[in-house]
């Protein structure tokens, strides 16, 4: 047997976070089956420990950056940033879910395992340098998402959410795979760097139709996963029906990973044809912002409103993708990190407020929150202000850097229209604030469940982080600009 | 001769594919899918991918489709009811289909111009030995990671389908 059959220790180190998480996930499944029910609280601690170890491994792996497994994976700054981001999101999501699961009487063991496997998938998505690996990572993450969306399967809303997500998601994956097949047929390789070299060297005008069709097919798949228009229709239904902590997780972690993969494929492999795909991403970004913001204006359900808000924010990140510059990549990284924190925090408040069986999901149920639960109301205020993009919050600098990158790339109209859009967005976020502080609580609501310690930690932690990023944006921006290095 | 085989089985695959969609009874659809899988296996064989052709037959047409048919029969699924379909979607769908077919044939025509023709029998690297070698060296990682994918699918099925305890 030749020595090359065994991957080297160096490669194993670069792949360590995924290995740790997979082992921990399998271990959790076994423990879940054999442990006495009263000890199952420890499973959460184990999941958190595994995630923390993976976080450390991701940081350590960057000490020795480079490709692994025949260049199927590449550990560069970009990959490390998003690895840390998705693992961090998962830690907050685990902390923010336990109270909810206990309240609904759900079995938490498999939930933690699904979260861990989902992170394995996301981590593969952001480190892959090759279309087959990207596809497998995406599928791992997606299947975990489908199941998580329907985790409380006795709740009809959960089942609806999971089924819709599954059917539409599989369809979108089909498009992506078809695009991959065409690219392979055209260039004879699935390695992103080689695709780039092939596209740069060939006379593009001869095979433009085919390249265009392949790019378009892959764009459909990616746009679906990041909920960019016109493939955003699933998001409101899925986020509304899924359990609140799952909606928080889905709109932060998997979405950031999907954007990372989108950026990597389009900015490295398809860079030679950038002037052809830029108008499409331009239009998609604009439509996504408009659809998200204007549809959110009319929502009365908080979770549905947050879903449309998440579509609108995907639109802002699409603006960064349209710039396809280093500045744009940095801005997207900053934005996705800031948005993930804000979003997890806002959903932490929602998770606590909806009550058992998610009965209080209307905006009017938030009436009088300022008096009933001053802490939650104050934190939600910070998150909403950050989502609007008010100065001194992370959201402000996120938008600022994105539109700055867009101006640098001479996307002037997109910038103007994007800014107008964020003005529209202020209306529906402020409406929640008005209801919270100015309206008297109706007679429906007296569900004030005490917020557990873990949830409070998520809430306060992400609020503080949002403010810190907003006050000292250079902390995160320096990291983003140092790590915005795509290995080629 | 090879070209004749190719055309015949490609036509069978397409016909079975169309039949799969338009049939109303799930069993008939499942059987058409077996037809698609089987004729695809012949196409793979013609192209020299022996191993893939066998796997296609054994795994897809064999194992997976048997499971499909079992499940359909156990669930005792009847024919779907014919409902009066609204005609408006066709107004959008039909032109889009025409455009899609037009674009696809344009692209194919475009490609055929400057690519080398396929010569049946010229590719001989499709045996179990070659597949195994590349699976365990170059593509070791996807091969191993696919097991995580299958594991999570099993976990998901269990979470969503098990009895209350």
Short mmCIF file of N, CA and C in Angstrom, two decimals, chain A residues 156-219:
data_model
loop_
_atom_site.label_atom_id
_atom_site.label_comp_id
_atom_site.label_asym_id
_atom_site.label_seq_id
_atom_site.Cartn_x
_atom_site.Cartn_y
_atom_site.Cartn_z
N UNK A 156 -48.24 21.34 13.98
CA UNK A 156 -48.48 21.35 12.53
C UNK A 156 -47.65 22.42 11.83
N UNK A 157 -47.41 23.53 12.53
CA UNK A 157 -46.64 24.61 11.88
C UNK A 157 -45.22 24.15 11.61
N UNK A 158 -44.65 23.38 12.55
CA UNK A 158 -43.30 22.84 12.35
C UNK A 158 -43.25 21.92 11.14
N UNK A 159 -44.26 21.05 11.03
CA UNK A 159 -44.25 20.09 9.93
C UNK A 159 -44.37 20.81 8.61
N UNK A 160 -45.24 21.83 8.57
CA UNK A 160 -45.41 22.58 7.33
C UNK A 160 -44.09 23.22 6.94
N UNK A 161 -43.45 23.83 7.93
CA UNK A 161 -42.19 24.51 7.68
C UNK A 161 -41.15 23.54 7.13
N UNK A 162 -41.04 22.38 7.78
CA UNK A 162 -40.02 21.42 7.37
C UNK A 162 -40.29 20.90 5.98
N UNK A 163 -41.57 20.61 5.69
CA UNK A 163 -41.91 20.04 4.39
C UNK A 163 -41.64 21.04 3.27
N UNK A 164 -42.07 22.28 3.49
CA UNK A 164 -41.85 23.30 2.46
C UNK A 164 -40.36 23.51 2.22
N UNK A 165 -39.63 23.58 3.32
CA UNK A 165 -38.19 23.81 3.21
C UNK A 165 -37.53 22.66 2.47
N UNK A 166 -37.96 21.44 2.82
CA UNK A 166 -37.34 20.26 2.22
C UNK A 166 -37.60 20.21 0.72
N UNK A 167 -38.87 20.40 0.32
CA UNK A 167 -39.20 20.26 -1.10
C UNK A 167 -38.51 21.33 -1.93
N UNK A 168 -38.65 22.59 -1.49
CA UNK A 168 -38.04 23.67 -2.27
C UNK A 168 -36.53 23.59 -2.21
N UNK A 169 -35.99 23.23 -1.04
CA UNK A 169 -34.54 23.15 -0.89
C UNK A 169 -33.95 22.08 -1.79
N UNK A 170 -34.61 20.92 -1.87
CA UNK A 170 -34.09 19.85 -2.72
C UNK A 170 -34.11 20.28 -4.18
N UNK A 171 -35.17 20.99 -4.55
CA UNK A 171 -35.29 21.47 -5.92
C UNK A 171 -34.14 22.43 -6.24
N UNK A 172 -33.85 23.33 -5.31
CA UNK A 172 -32.78 24.30 -5.54
C UNK A 172 -31.43 23.60 -5.61
N UNK A 173 -31.25 22.57 -4.76
CA UNK A 173 -30.00 21.83 -4.80
C UNK A 173 -29.82 21.17 -6.15
N UNK A 174 -30.95 20.70 -6.74
CA UNK A 174 -30.89 20.11 -8.06
C UNK A 174 -30.31 21.08 -9.08
N UNK A 175 -30.77 22.33 -9.01
CA UNK A 175 -30.23 23.36 -9.92
C UNK A 175 -28.72 23.51 -9.74
N UNK A 176 -28.32 23.58 -8.46
CA UNK A 176 -26.89 23.77 -8.18
C UNK A 176 -26.08 22.62 -8.78
N UNK A 177 -26.59 21.41 -8.56
CA UNK A 177 -25.85 20.23 -9.02
C UNK A 177 -25.77 20.20 -10.54
N UNK A 178 -26.85 20.61 -11.19
CA UNK A 178 -26.87 20.66 -12.64
C UNK A 178 -25.83 21.67 -13.13
N UNK A 179 -25.74 22.80 -12.44
CA UNK A 179 -24.73 23.79 -12.80
C UNK A 179 -23.33 23.23 -12.63
N UNK A 180 -23.11 22.49 -11.54
CA UNK A 180 -21.79 21.88 -11.30
C UNK A 180 -21.46 20.93 -12.44
N UNK A 181 -22.47 20.13 -12.85
CA UNK A 181 -22.23 19.16 -13.93
C UNK A 181 -21.83 19.89 -15.22
N UNK A 182 -22.48 20.99 -15.51
CA UNK A 182 -22.16 21.73 -16.73
C UNK A 182 -20.76 22.33 -16.67
N UNK A 183 -20.42 22.84 -15.49
CA UNK A 183 -19.08 23.40 -15.34
C UNK A 183 -18.04 22.30 -15.54
N UNK A 184 -18.34 21.13 -14.99
CA UNK A 184 -17.40 20.03 -15.15
C UNK A 184 -17.30 19.62 -16.62
N UNK A 185 -18.44 19.59 -17.29
CA UNK A 185 -18.43 19.24 -18.69
C UNK A 185 -17.64 20.25 -19.52
N UNK A 186 -17.69 21.49 -19.10
CA UNK A 186 -17.05 22.56 -19.87
C UNK A 186 -15.55 22.62 -19.62
N UNK A 187 -15.16 22.52 -18.33
CA UNK A 187 -13.76 22.75 -17.99
C UNK A 187 -13.03 21.46 -17.64
N UNK A 188 -13.76 20.38 -17.40
CA UNK A 188 -13.11 19.13 -17.06
C UNK A 188 -12.56 19.09 -15.66
N UNK A 189 -12.98 20.01 -14.79
CA UNK A 189 -12.48 19.99 -13.42
C UNK A 189 -13.54 20.56 -12.50
N UNK A 190 -13.45 20.19 -11.21
CA UNK A 190 -14.35 20.79 -10.23
C UNK A 190 -13.56 21.62 -9.23
N UNK A 191 -12.26 21.75 -9.44
CA UNK A 191 -11.43 22.53 -8.54
C UNK A 191 -11.59 24.02 -8.88
N UNK A 192 -11.91 24.83 -7.88
CA UNK A 192 -12.23 26.23 -8.17
C UNK A 192 -11.07 26.96 -8.83
N UNK A 193 -9.84 26.70 -8.35
CA UNK A 193 -8.69 27.41 -8.93
C UNK A 193 -8.49 27.01 -10.39
N UNK A 194 -8.70 25.71 -10.67
CA UNK A 194 -8.50 25.26 -12.05
C UNK A 194 -9.61 25.76 -12.96
N UNK A 195 -10.83 25.86 -12.42
CA UNK A 195 -11.93 26.42 -13.22
C UNK A 195 -11.59 27.85 -13.60
N UNK A 196 -11.05 28.57 -12.60
CA UNK A 196 -10.69 29.95 -12.84
C UNK A 196 -9.62 30.05 -13.94
N UNK A 197 -8.59 29.18 -13.82
CA UNK A 197 -7.51 29.20 -14.80
C UNK A 197 -8.05 28.86 -16.19
N UNK A 198 -8.94 27.87 -16.22
CA UNK A 198 -9.49 27.45 -17.51
C UNK A 198 -10.31 28.57 -18.15
N UNK A 199 -11.16 29.21 -17.31
CA UNK A 199 -12.00 30.28 -17.86
C UNK A 199 -11.15 31.46 -18.30
N UNK A 200 -10.05 31.71 -17.56
CA UNK A 200 -9.22 32.86 -17.90
C UNK A 200 -8.46 32.63 -19.20
N UNK A 201 -8.13 31.36 -19.48
CA UNK A 201 -7.29 31.08 -20.64
C UNK A 201 -8.07 30.84 -21.92
N UNK A 202 -9.33 30.45 -21.78
CA UNK A 202 -10.04 30.10 -23.00
C UNK A 202 -10.64 31.36 -23.63
N UNK A 203 -10.96 31.23 -24.88
CA UNK A 203 -11.63 32.33 -25.56
C UNK A 203 -13.10 32.30 -25.14
N UNK A 204 -13.43 33.19 -24.22
CA UNK A 204 -14.72 33.08 -23.56
C UNK A 204 -15.88 33.24 -24.54
N UNK A 205 -15.70 34.09 -25.53
CA UNK A 205 -16.84 34.41 -26.38
C UNK A 205 -17.38 33.17 -27.09
N UNK A 206 -16.52 32.17 -27.33
CA UNK A 206 -16.99 30.97 -28.01
C UNK A 206 -17.98 30.17 -27.19
N UNK A 207 -17.69 30.06 -25.89
CA UNK A 207 -18.54 29.20 -25.07
C UNK A 207 -19.32 30.02 -24.04
N UNK A 208 -19.57 31.27 -24.38
CA UNK A 208 -20.24 32.13 -23.40
C UNK A 208 -21.62 31.61 -23.02
N UNK A 209 -22.34 31.08 -23.99
CA UNK A 209 -23.68 30.58 -23.69
C UNK A 209 -23.62 29.53 -22.59
N UNK A 210 -22.66 28.62 -22.76
CA UNK A 210 -22.60 27.50 -21.82
C UNK A 210 -22.11 27.96 -20.45
N UNK A 211 -21.08 28.83 -20.44
CA UNK A 211 -20.62 29.34 -19.15
C UNK A 211 -21.76 30.09 -18.46
N UNK A 212 -22.45 30.90 -19.26
CA UNK A 212 -23.55 31.69 -18.70
C UNK A 212 -24.61 30.79 -18.10
N UNK A 213 -24.98 29.73 -18.84
CA UNK A 213 -26.02 28.84 -18.34
C UNK A 213 -25.56 28.14 -17.06
N UNK A 214 -24.30 27.70 -17.04
CA UNK A 214 -23.80 27.01 -15.85
C UNK A 214 -23.77 27.96 -14.65
N UNK A 215 -23.28 29.18 -14.87
CA UNK A 215 -23.27 30.17 -13.79
C UNK A 215 -24.68 30.44 -13.31
N UNK A 216 -25.61 30.56 -14.25
CA UNK A 216 -26.98 30.89 -13.88
C UNK A 216 -27.57 29.77 -13.03
N UNK A 217 -27.31 28.51 -13.44
CA UNK A 217 -27.86 27.40 -12.67
C UNK A 217 -27.29 27.39 -11.26
N UNK A 218 -25.97 27.63 -11.14
CA UNK A 218 -25.39 27.65 -9.80
C UNK A 218 -25.89 28.84 -9.01
N UNK A 219 -26.12 29.95 -9.70
CA UNK A 219 -26.64 31.13 -9.02
C UNK A 219 -28.01 30.83 -8.41
#
